Amino acid sequence: MVNKKVLITGGCGFIGSHVVRLFVNKYPQYNIFNLDALTYSGNLENLVDIENASNYTFLKNDINDADSINHLFKSYKFDSVIHLAAESHVDRSISDPLQFAKTNILGTINLLDSFKKHAQGENRLFYHISTDEVYGTLGETGLFNETTSYDPHSPYSASKASSDHFVRAYGDTYGLPIVISNCSNNYGPNQFPEKLIPLFINNIINRKSLPVYGDGNYTRDWLYVVDHAKAIDLIFHKADRGQTYNIGGFNEWKNIDLVNLLCDLMDERLGREKGESRALITYVKDRPGHDLRYAIDASKINKDLNWTPSLQFEEGLGKTIDWYLNNADWLDNITSGEYQTYYSKQYEN
Ligand code: NAD
Ligand code: DAU
């Protein structure tokens, strides 16, 4: 049985926590190391169910701290990396682009350097988790595929595009075994309530207004986070070195249609009159540089690795709402303190 030493970065965040849980539970013979700096979006509470597993180790570290990262590579002898640690929120990248360059670009280069110096053995792999936002925006038709040119518009997507380029450059220049996947919008349990779906769930619970940017006719392709984690598992184990895979939900929604559906599902669950939550919708100033539409052609991963999303959107959205309603403490802990400062800066000025 193969025994891998897998370093997962950003494992206390939204997607990372689902990836860590899947790997710890599915591969008891592997040693799984979760390296996370616990920034505002990293939360140890996301992994309480597996924190004592014998094949799991948490390492509180910053990917920008080169000495510590080198030391950890030498001590634990990681053979593979699944790199998710990042600044992930587009609105925050508009107010603080430099932080996105530091974490997403320099932090990724730092990890690549340590991997290049220390990772050994034929199982070596550096797997970078990226986004469909690197491709820029689509018009009313068309899909992003793996050969679509990069055309990022936000500081966030520019930083992720740059990190993708560095990962490929390390593969080409130093012969490192790398893979990259670019995924569409994730939703599900444990997502920080700054992103559209958990923000609006929290606001509906608290009868606060629902700030829809611009005219609400922007389109995103939504994928349940556990389906993304399953795709990452398949790519990690089966993809040929040097490959790129696009991952998406075959599930496009205009923001305003999604918000209306969310309002109706929430009214049912909260025992409110139909229409009560829709009345909270408020159209606000648009996000600068807002991409009109993202949509993924996921036929390559479907064909090569037999991956397909397992959940229909209404079912996944229902599960997500139920998780937030059943985890009020998780939400309360996060939305007190610093979150209030962010919220008023972003939405009240
Ligand atoms: P998140 O913000 O929920 O989690 C990010 C995690 O990275 C947090 O645990 C945080 O503490 C950690 N982190 C941040 N800076 C760090 C640093 N300097 N050192 C160590 N750890 C640090 O993000 P997410 O939504 O889970 O996204 C994870 C990855 O997936 C990101 O790379 C993102 O670009 C990518 N992605 C996200 C989506 C999505 O819809 N959320 C879609 C496609 C790709
Ligand atoms: O496409 C993948 C990307 O999806 C990931 O790489 C990012 O990490 C992730 O944050 C997400 O980016 P988006 O910008 O698409 O997600 P967000 O939830 O911020 O916004 C979704 C849509 O909803 C977008 O069109 C903007 C709109 N929106 C968002 C917020 C927070 C609003 O109308 N109002 C809001 O308050």
CSV table of C-alpha atoms and ligand atoms in Angstrom, one decimal:
chain,number,residue,atom,x,y,z
A,1,MET,CA,0.0,0.0,0.0
A,2,VAL,CA,1.4,3.4,-1.0
A,3,ASN,CA,2.1,5.7,2.0
A,4,LYS,CA,2.1,9.3,0.9
A,5,LYS,CA,3.0,12.4,3.0
A,6,VAL,CA,0.6,15.0,1.7
A,7,LEU,CA,0.9,18.7,2.6
A,8,ILE,CA,-2.4,20.4,2.1
A,9,THR,CA,-2.2,24.2,2.5
A,10,GLY,CA,-5.2,26.3,3.5
A,11,GLY,CA,-6.9,23.3,5.0
A,12,CYS,CA,-8.8,25.3,7.6
A,13,GLY,CA,-10.6,27.4,5.0
A,14,PHE,CA,-13.8,26.6,3.2
A,15,ILE,CA,-12.7,24.2,0.3
A,16,GLY,CA,-9.5,23.1,2.1
A,17,SER,CA,-11.4,21.8,5.1
A,18,HIS,CA,-13.5,19.5,2.8
A,19,VAL,CA,-10.4,18.3,1.0
A,20,VAL,CA,-8.6,17.6,4.3
A,21,ARG,CA,-11.6,15.7,5.7
A,22,LEU,CA,-11.9,13.6,2.5
A,23,PHE,CA,-8.2,12.7,2.5
A,24,VAL,CA,-7.9,11.9,6.2
A,25,ASN,CA,-11.0,9.7,6.1
A,26,LYS,CA,-10.4,8.0,2.8
A,27,TYR,CA,-6.7,7.4,3.0
A,28,PRO,CA,-5.8,6.2,6.6
A,29,GLN,CA,-2.4,5.0,5.2
A,30,TYR,CA,-1.4,8.5,4.2
A,31,ASN,CA,0.0,11.2,6.6
A,32,ILE,CA,-2.0,14.3,6.0
A,33,PHE,CA,-0.5,17.6,7.1
A,34,ASN,CA,-2.7,20.7,7.1
A,35,LEU,CA,-0.6,23.9,6.9
A,36,ASP,CA,-2.7,27.1,7.6
A,37,ALA,CA,-1.9,30.6,8.9
A,38,LEU,CA,-5.4,30.9,10.3
A,39,THR,CA,-6.2,34.2,8.7
A,40,TYR,CA,-9.7,35.7,9.0
A,41,SER,CA,-11.1,32.9,6.8
A,42,GLY,CA,-9.2,30.0,8.4
A,43,ASN,CA,-11.1,28.3,11.2
A,44,LEU,CA,-10.0,25.3,13.3
A,45,GLU,CA,-13.7,24.6,14.1
A,46,ASN,CA,-14.1,23.5,10.5
A,47,LEU,CA,-12.2,20.3,11.3
A,48,VAL,CA,-13.1,19.4,14.9
A,49,ASP,CA,-14.5,16.0,13.7
A,50,ILE,CA,-11.0,14.8,12.4
A,51,GLU,CA,-8.6,16.8,14.5
A,52,ASN,CA,-7.6,13.8,16.6
A,53,ALA,CA,-7.2,11.3,13.7
A,54,SER,CA,-3.9,9.5,13.9
A,55,ASN,CA,-3.0,10.3,10.3
A,56,TYR,CA,-3.6,14.0,10.7
A,57,THR,CA,-1.3,16.9,11.8
A,58,PHE,CA,-2.1,20.6,11.9
A,59,LEU,CA,0.8,23.0,11.3
A,60,LYS,CA,0.1,26.7,12.0
A,61,ASN,CA,2.4,28.4,9.5
A,62,ASP,CA,2.4,31.1,6.9
A,63,ILE,CA,3.3,30.1,3.3
A,64,ASN,CA,5.4,33.3,3.1
A,65,ASP,CA,7.7,32.2,5.9
A,66,ALA,CA,10.4,30.6,3.8
A,67,ASP,CA,12.6,29.4,6.7
A,68,SER,CA,9.7,27.6,8.5
A,69,ILE,CA,8.4,26.1,5.2
A,70,ASN,CA,11.9,24.7,4.4
A,71,HIS,CA,12.3,23.4,7.9
A,72,LEU,CA,8.9,21.6,7.7
A,73,PHE,CA,9.7,20.1,4.3
A,74,LYS,CA,13.0,18.8,5.8
A,75,SER,CA,11.4,17.5,9.0
A,76,TYR,CA,8.3,15.8,7.6
A,77,LYS,CA,9.6,14.9,4.1
A,78,PHE,CA,6.3,15.8,2.3
A,79,ASP,CA,6.3,14.1,-1.1
A,80,SER,CA,3.2,16.0,-2.5
A,81,VAL,CA,1.5,19.3,-2.0
A,82,ILE,CA,-2.2,20.3,-2.6
A,83,HIS,CA,-2.0,24.1,-2.5
A,84,LEU,CA,-5.2,25.9,-1.5
A,85,ALA,CA,-3.9,28.6,0.8
A,86,ALA,CA,-4.9,31.9,-0.6
A,87,GLU,CA,-6.6,35.2,-0.3
A,88,SER,CA,-9.9,34.3,-2.0
A,89,HIS,CA,-12.4,37.2,-1.9
A,90,VAL,CA,-12.6,39.5,-5.0
A,91,ASP,CA,-14.0,42.4,-3.0
A,92,ARG,CA,-11.1,42.3,-0.6
A,93,SER,CA,-8.7,42.2,-3.5
A,94,ILE,CA,-10.1,45.5,-4.7
A,95,SER,CA,-9.3,47.3,-1.4
A,96,ASP,CA,-6.0,45.5,-0.7
A,97,PRO,CA,-4.3,44.2,-3.9
A,98,LEU,CA,-0.9,43.9,-2.3
A,99,GLN,CA,-2.0,41.4,0.2
A,100,PHE,CA,-3.2,39.2,-2.7
A,101,ALA,CA,0.1,39.5,-4.5
A,102,LYS,CA,2.0,38.6,-1.3
A,103,THR,CA,-0.1,35.5,-0.4
A,104,ASN,CA,-1.2,34.2,-3.8
A,105,ILE,CA,1.9,35.0,-5.9
A,106,LEU,CA,4.9,35.2,-3.5
A,107,GLY,CA,3.5,32.5,-1.1
A,108,THR,CA,3.1,30.1,-4.1
A,109,ILE,CA,6.6,30.7,-5.3
A,110,ASN,CA,7.9,30.1,-1.8
A,111,LEU,CA,6.2,26.8,-1.6
A,112,LEU,CA,7.4,25.8,-5.1
A,113,ASP,CA,11.0,26.6,-4.0
A,114,SER,CA,10.7,24.4,-0.9
A,115,PHE,CA,9.1,21.6,-3.0
A,116,LYS,CA,11.9,21.9,-5.6
A,117,LYS,CA,14.6,21.7,-2.9
A,118,HIS,CA,13.2,19.0,-0.6
A,119,ALA,CA,10.4,16.9,-2.1
A,120,GLN,CA,11.8,13.4,-3.0
A,121,GLY,CA,10.6,10.2,-4.7
A,122,GLU,CA,8.5,9.1,-7.6
A,123,ASN,CA,5.2,10.2,-6.0
A,124,ARG,CA,6.3,13.8,-6.0
A,125,LEU,CA,3.5,16.2,-7.1
A,126,PHE,CA,2.7,19.9,-6.7
A,127,TYR,CA,-1.0,20.4,-7.3
A,128,HIS,CA,-2.2,24.0,-7.5
A,129,ILE,CA,-5.9,24.7,-6.8
A,130,SER,CA,-7.0,27.6,-9.0
A,131,THR,CA,-10.0,29.4,-10.3
A,132,ASP,CA,-12.0,29.9,-13.6
A,133,GLU,CA,-11.6,33.7,-13.0
A,134,VAL,CA,-8.2,33.6,-14.6
A,135,TYR,CA,-10.0,33.3,-18.0
A,136,GLY,CA,-11.7,36.6,-17.5
A,137,THR,CA,-15.3,37.0,-18.6
A,138,LEU,CA,-17.7,35.4,-21.2
A,139,GLY,CA,-20.4,37.1,-23.1
A,140,GLU,CA,-23.9,35.6,-23.2
A,141,THR,CA,-22.6,32.4,-24.8
A,142,GLY,CA,-19.6,30.1,-24.8
A,143,LEU,CA,-17.7,28.2,-22.2
A,144,PHE,CA,-14.2,28.3,-20.7
A,145,ASN,CA,-12.1,25.3,-21.6
A,146,GLU,CA,-8.5,24.4,-20.7
A,147,THR,CA,-7.1,26.2,-23.7
A,148,THR,CA,-9.0,29.5,-23.2
A,149,SER,CA,-6.5,32.4,-23.0
A,150,TYR,CA,-5.9,34.0,-19.6
A,151,ASP,CA,-7.5,37.5,-19.2
A,152,PRO,CA,-7.9,38.3,-15.5
A,153,HIS,CA,-9.7,41.5,-14.5
A,154,SER,CA,-9.6,41.7,-10.7
A,155,PRO,CA,-6.6,41.9,-8.5
A,156,TYR,CA,-7.7,38.5,-7.1
A,157,SER,CA,-7.9,36.8,-10.5
A,158,ALA,CA,-4.6,38.5,-11.7
A,159,SER,CA,-2.9,37.1,-8.6
A,160,LYS,CA,-4.3,33.6,-9.3
A,161,ALA,CA,-3.3,33.8,-13.0
A,162,SER,CA,0.2,34.8,-12.0
A,163,SER,CA,0.5,31.9,-9.5
A,164,ASP,CA,-0.8,29.5,-12.2
A,165,HIS,CA,2.0,30.8,-14.6
A,166,PHE,CA,4.6,30.3,-11.9
A,167,VAL,CA,3.5,26.8,-11.2
A,168,ARG,CA,3.7,26.0,-15.0
A,169,ALA,CA,7.1,27.8,-15.2
A,170,TYR,CA,8.5,25.7,-12.4
A,171,GLY,CA,7.2,22.6,-14.2
A,172,ASP,CA,8.8,23.6,-17.5
A,173,THR,CA,12.1,25.1,-16.1
A,174,TYR,CA,12.9,22.8,-13.3
A,175,GLY,CA,11.1,19.7,-14.5
A,176,LEU,CA,8.8,19.6,-11.4
A,177,PRO,CA,5.7,17.3,-11.6
A,178,ILE,CA,2.8,19.7,-11.4
A,179,VAL,CA,-1.0,19.8,-12.1
A,180,ILE,CA,-3.5,22.6,-12.0
A,181,SER,CA,-7.2,22.7,-11.8
A,182,ASN,CA,-9.4,25.8,-12.4
A,183,CYS,CA,-12.8,25.6,-10.7
A,184,SER,CA,-16.0,27.6,-10.8
A,185,ASN,CA,-17.9,29.1,-7.8
A,186,ASN,CA,-18.1,26.7,-4.9
A,187,TYR,CA,-20.9,26.7,-2.3
A,188,GLY,CA,-21.7,24.6,0.8
A,189,PRO,CA,-21.0,24.3,4.5
A,190,ASN,CA,-18.2,26.2,6.2
A,191,GLN,CA,-18.0,29.0,3.6
A,192,PHE,CA,-17.0,32.4,5.1
A,193,PRO,CA,-20.1,34.7,5.1
A,194,GLU,CA,-18.5,37.3,2.8
A,195,LYS,CA,-19.3,35.3,-0.4
A,196,LEU,CA,-22.7,35.6,-2.0
A,197,ILE,CA,-24.5,32.6,-0.7
A,198,PRO,CA,-23.5,32.4,3.0
A,199,LEU,CA,-23.6,36.3,3.3
A,200,PHE,CA,-27.2,36.3,2.1
A,201,ILE,CA,-28.2,33.3,4.3
A,202,ASN,CA,-26.8,35.2,7.3
A,203,ASN,CA,-28.6,38.4,6.3
A,204,ILE,CA,-31.9,36.6,5.7
A,205,ILE,CA,-31.7,35.0,9.1
A,206,ASN,CA,-31.1,38.5,10.6
A,207,ARG,CA,-33.6,40.2,8.3
A,208,LYS,CA,-30.8,42.5,6.9
A,209,SER,CA,-30.9,43.8,3.4
A,210,LEU,CA,-29.5,41.7,0.6
A,211,PRO,CA,-27.0,43.8,-1.4
A,212,VAL,CA,-27.2,42.7,-5.1
A,213,TYR,CA,-24.4,44.3,-7.1
A,214,GLY,CA,-25.5,46.2,-10.3
A,215,ASP,CA,-28.6,44.9,-12.0
A,216,GLY,CA,-28.1,41.3,-10.7
A,217,ASN,CA,-27.8,39.9,-14.2
A,218,TYR,CA,-24.3,38.5,-13.7
A,219,THR,CA,-23.9,34.7,-14.2
A,220,ARG,CA,-21.9,32.2,-12.2
A,221,ASP,CA,-21.6,28.4,-12.5
A,222,TRP,CA,-22.1,26.8,-9.0
A,223,LEU,CA,-20.6,23.6,-7.7
A,224,TYR,CA,-21.2,21.9,-4.3
A,225,VAL,CA,-17.9,22.0,-2.4
A,226,VAL,CA,-17.8,18.2,-1.7
A,227,ASP,CA,-18.0,17.6,-5.5
A,228,HIS,CA,-15.0,19.9,-5.9
A,229,ALA,CA,-13.1,17.9,-3.2
A,230,LYS,CA,-13.9,14.6,-5.0
A,231,ALA,CA,-12.6,16.1,-8.3
A,232,ILE,CA,-9.4,17.2,-6.5
A,233,ASP,CA,-9.0,13.6,-5.2
A,234,LEU,CA,-9.3,12.2,-8.7
A,235,ILE,CA,-6.9,14.7,-10.2
A,236,PHE,CA,-4.4,14.2,-7.4
A,237,HIS,CA,-4.3,10.4,-8.0
A,238,LYS,CA,-5.0,10.0,-11.7
A,239,ALA,CA,-4.0,13.1,-13.7
A,240,ASP,CA,-0.9,12.9,-15.9
A,241,ARG,CA,1.8,15.3,-14.8
A,242,GLY,CA,1.7,18.7,-16.5
A,243,GLN,CA,-2.1,18.5,-17.1
A,244,THR,CA,-4.7,21.2,-16.4
A,245,TYR,CA,-8.4,20.4,-15.6
A,246,ASN,CA,-11.4,22.7,-15.6
A,247,ILE,CA,-14.0,21.8,-13.0
A,248,GLY,CA,-17.6,23.1,-13.0
A,249,GLY,CA,-21.1,22.4,-12.1
A,250,PHE,CA,-22.9,22.5,-15.4
A,251,ASN,CA,-25.1,24.8,-13.4
A,252,GLU,CA,-25.3,28.5,-14.5
A,253,TRP,CA,-27.4,31.0,-12.5
A,254,LYS,CA,-28.0,34.7,-12.9
A,255,ASN,CA,-27.3,36.2,-9.5
A,256,ILE,CA,-30.8,37.6,-9.1
A,257,ASP,CA,-32.5,34.2,-10.0
A,258,LEU,CA,-30.2,32.4,-7.5
A,259,VAL,CA,-31.0,35.0,-4.8
A,260,ASN,CA,-34.8,34.7,-5.4
A,261,LEU,CA,-34.5,30.9,-5.1
A,262,LEU,CA,-32.5,31.2,-1.9
A,263,CYS,CA,-35.0,33.6,-0.4
A,264,ASP,CA,-37.9,31.2,-1.1
A,265,LEU,CA,-36.1,28.2,0.3
A,266,MET,CA,-35.2,30.3,3.4
A,267,ASP,CA,-38.8,31.5,3.9
A,268,GLU,CA,-40.0,27.9,3.8
A,269,ARG,CA,-37.4,26.7,6.4
A,270,LEU,CA,-37.8,29.8,8.7
A,271,GLY,CA,-41.7,29.5,8.6
A,272,ARG,CA,-41.9,33.0,7.0
A,273,GLU,CA,-44.5,34.2,4.5
A,274,LYS,CA,-43.4,33.6,0.9
A,275,GLY,CA,-41.9,36.9,-0.4
A,276,GLU,CA,-40.7,38.2,3.0
A,277,SER,CA,-37.0,37.5,2.2
A,278,ARG,CA,-37.3,38.7,-1.4
A,279,ALA,CA,-38.4,42.1,0.1
A,280,LEU,CA,-34.9,42.4,1.6
A,281,ILE,CA,-33.3,42.5,-1.9
A,282,THR,CA,-31.5,45.9,-2.4
A,283,TYR,CA,-29.7,46.8,-5.6
A,284,VAL,CA,-26.4,48.5,-4.7
A,285,LYS,CA,-23.4,50.0,-6.5
A,286,ASP,CA,-21.7,47.5,-8.8
A,287,ARG,CA,-18.4,45.8,-8.1
A,288,PRO,CA,-15.7,47.5,-10.2
A,289,GLY,CA,-14.5,45.4,-13.0
A,290,HIS,CA,-17.3,42.9,-12.4
A,291,ASP,CA,-17.1,39.9,-14.8
A,292,LEU,CA,-20.4,39.3,-16.6
A,293,ARG,CA,-20.4,35.5,-16.9
A,294,TYR,CA,-18.4,32.5,-16.0
A,295,ALA,CA,-19.2,29.0,-17.3
A,296,ILE,CA,-17.0,25.9,-17.5
A,297,ASP,CA,-16.7,23.2,-20.1
A,298,ALA,CA,-15.9,20.3,-17.7
A,299,SER,CA,-15.9,17.7,-20.5
A,300,LYS,CA,-12.1,16.9,-20.1
A,301,ILE,CA,-12.4,15.8,-16.5
A,302,ASN,CA,-15.6,14.1,-17.3
A,303,LYS,CA,-14.0,12.1,-20.1
A,304,ASP,CA,-10.6,11.4,-18.7
A,305,LEU,CA,-11.4,10.8,-15.0
A,306,ASN,CA,-15.1,10.0,-15.2
A,307,TRP,CA,-16.0,12.9,-12.8
A,308,THR,CA,-19.4,14.5,-12.7
A,309,PRO,CA,-21.2,16.6,-10.0
A,310,SER,CA,-23.3,14.4,-7.8
A,311,LEU,CA,-25.8,16.9,-6.5
A,312,GLN,CA,-28.5,18.9,-8.1
A,313,PHE,CA,-28.4,22.6,-7.2
A,314,GLU,CA,-31.6,22.8,-5.2
A,315,GLU,CA,-30.6,19.8,-3.2
A,316,GLY,CA,-27.1,21.2,-2.5
A,317,LEU,CA,-28.5,24.7,-1.7
A,318,GLY,CA,-31.0,23.1,0.7
A,319,LYS,CA,-28.2,21.1,2.5
A,320,THR,CA,-26.2,24.4,2.7
A,321,ILE,CA,-29.0,26.4,4.2
A,322,ASP,CA,-29.7,23.6,6.7
A,323,TRP,CA,-26.0,23.5,7.7
A,324,TYR,CA,-26.0,27.2,8.5
A,325,LEU,CA,-29.3,27.0,10.4
A,326,ASN,CA,-27.9,24.1,12.4
A,327,ASN,CA,-24.6,25.7,13.1
A,328,ALA,CA,-25.7,29.1,14.5
A,329,ASP,CA,-22.7,29.2,16.9
A,330,TRP,CA,-20.2,28.8,14.0
A,331,LEU,CA,-21.9,31.7,12.2
A,332,ASP,CA,-22.1,33.8,15.4
A,333,ASN,CA,-18.4,33.3,16.3
A,334,ILE,CA,-17.4,34.5,12.8
A,335,THR,CA,-19.8,37.4,12.4
A,336,SER,CA,-18.9,39.1,15.7
A,337,GLY,CA,-15.8,41.2,16.0
A,338,GLU,CA,-13.6,42.0,13.0
A,339,TYR,CA,-16.4,40.9,10.6
A,340,GLN,CA,-18.5,43.8,11.6
A,341,THR,CA,-15.7,46.2,10.6
A,342,TYR,CA,-15.4,44.5,7.2
A,343,TYR,CA,-19.1,44.5,6.7
A,344,SER,CA,-19.6,48.2,7.4
A,345,LYS,CA,-16.7,49.2,5.2
A,346,GLN,CA,-17.9,47.1,2.3
A,347,TYR,CA,-21.6,47.7,2.5
A,348,GLU,CA,-22.5,50.7,4.7
A,349,ASN,CA,-20.2,53.4,3.2
B,1,NAD,P1,-10.8,30.6,2.0
B,1,NAD,O1,-10.6,32.0,2.1
B,1,NAD,O2,-12.1,30.0,2.7
B,1,NAD,O3,-9.6,29.8,2.7
B,1,NAD,C1,-8.3,30.2,2.5
B,1,NAD,C2,-7.4,29.5,3.6
B,1,NAD,O4,-6.0,29.9,3.3
B,1,NAD,C3,-7.7,29.9,5.0
B,1,NAD,O5,-7.8,28.8,5.9
B,1,NAD,C4,-6.6,30.9,5.4
B,1,NAD,O6,-6.3,30.8,6.8
B,1,NAD,C5,-5.4,30.2,4.6
B,1,NAD,N1,-4.4,31.2,4.3
B,1,NAD,C6,-4.5,32.5,3.8
B,1,NAD,N2,-3.3,33.0,3.7
B,1,NAD,C7,-2.4,32.1,4.1
B,1,NAD,C8,-1.0,32.1,4.3
B,1,NAD,N3,-0.2,33.2,3.9
B,1,NAD,N4,-0.3,31.0,4.7
B,1,NAD,C9,-1.1,29.9,5.1
B,1,NAD,N5,-2.4,29.9,5.0
B,1,NAD,C10,-3.1,31.0,4.5
B,1,NAD,O7,-10.7,30.2,0.5
B,1,NAD,P2,-11.5,29.0,-0.3
B,1,NAD,O8,-12.7,29.6,-0.9
B,1,NAD,O9,-11.5,27.8,0.5
B,1,NAD,O10,-10.5,28.8,-1.5
B,1,NAD,C11,-9.4,27.9,-1.4
B,1,NAD,C12,-8.6,27.9,-2.7
B,1,NAD,O11,-9.5,27.5,-3.8
B,1,NAD,C13,-8.0,29.3,-3.1
B,1,NAD,O12,-6.8,29.1,-3.7
B,1,NAD,C14,-9.0,29.8,-4.2
B,1,NAD,O13,-8.4,30.7,-5.0
B,1,NAD,C15,-9.5,28.5,-4.8
B,1,NAD,N6,-10.8,28.5,-5.4
B,1,NAD,C16,-11.9,29.0,-4.7
B,1,NAD,C17,-13.2,28.9,-5.2
B,1,NAD,C18,-14.4,29.3,-4.5
B,1,NAD,O14,-15.5,29.4,-5.0
B,1,NAD,N7,-14.3,29.6,-3.2
B,1,NAD,C19,-13.3,28.5,-6.6
B,1,NAD,C20,-12.2,28.1,-7.3
B,1,NAD,C21,-10.9,28.1,-6.7
B,2,DAU,O1,-15.4,31.6,-9.9
B,2,DAU,C1,-14.6,31.1,-8.9
B,2,DAU,C2,-14.5,32.2,-7.8
B,2,DAU,O2,-15.7,32.3,-7.2
B,2,DAU,C3,-13.4,31.9,-6.8
B,2,DAU,O3,-12.2,31.8,-7.4
B,2,DAU,C4,-13.4,33.0,-5.7
B,2,DAU,O4,-12.5,32.6,-4.7
B,2,DAU,C5,-14.8,33.0,-5.1
B,2,DAU,O5,-14.8,34.1,-4.1
B,2,DAU,C6,-15.8,33.3,-6.2
B,2,DAU,O6,-15.7,34.6,-6.7
B,2,DAU,P1,-17.0,35.5,-7.1
B,2,DAU,O7,-16.6,36.9,-7.1
B,2,DAU,O8,-17.8,34.9,-8.2
B,2,DAU,O9,-17.9,35.1,-5.7
B,2,DAU,P2,-18.8,36.1,-4.8
B,2,DAU,O10,-19.5,35.2,-3.9
B,2,DAU,O11,-18.0,37.2,-4.2
B,2,DAU,O12,-19.8,36.7,-5.8
B,2,DAU,C7,-20.7,35.9,-6.6
B,2,DAU,C8,-21.5,36.9,-7.5
B,2,DAU,O13,-22.4,37.6,-6.6
B,2,DAU,C9,-20.7,37.9,-8.2
B,2,DAU,O14,-21.3,38.2,-9.5
B,2,DAU,C10,-20.8,39.2,-7.3
B,2,DAU,C11,-22.2,39.0,-6.7
B,2,DAU,N1,-22.4,39.6,-5.3
B,2,DAU,C12,-21.5,39.2,-4.4
B,2,DAU,C13,-21.6,39.7,-3.1
B,2,DAU,C14,-20.6,39.3,-2.0
B,2,DAU,C15,-23.4,40.5,-5.0
B,2,DAU,O15,-24.2,40.8,-5.9
B,2,DAU,N2,-23.5,40.9,-3.8
B,2,DAU,C16,-22.6,40.6,-2.8
B,2,DAU,O16,-22.7,41.1,-1.6
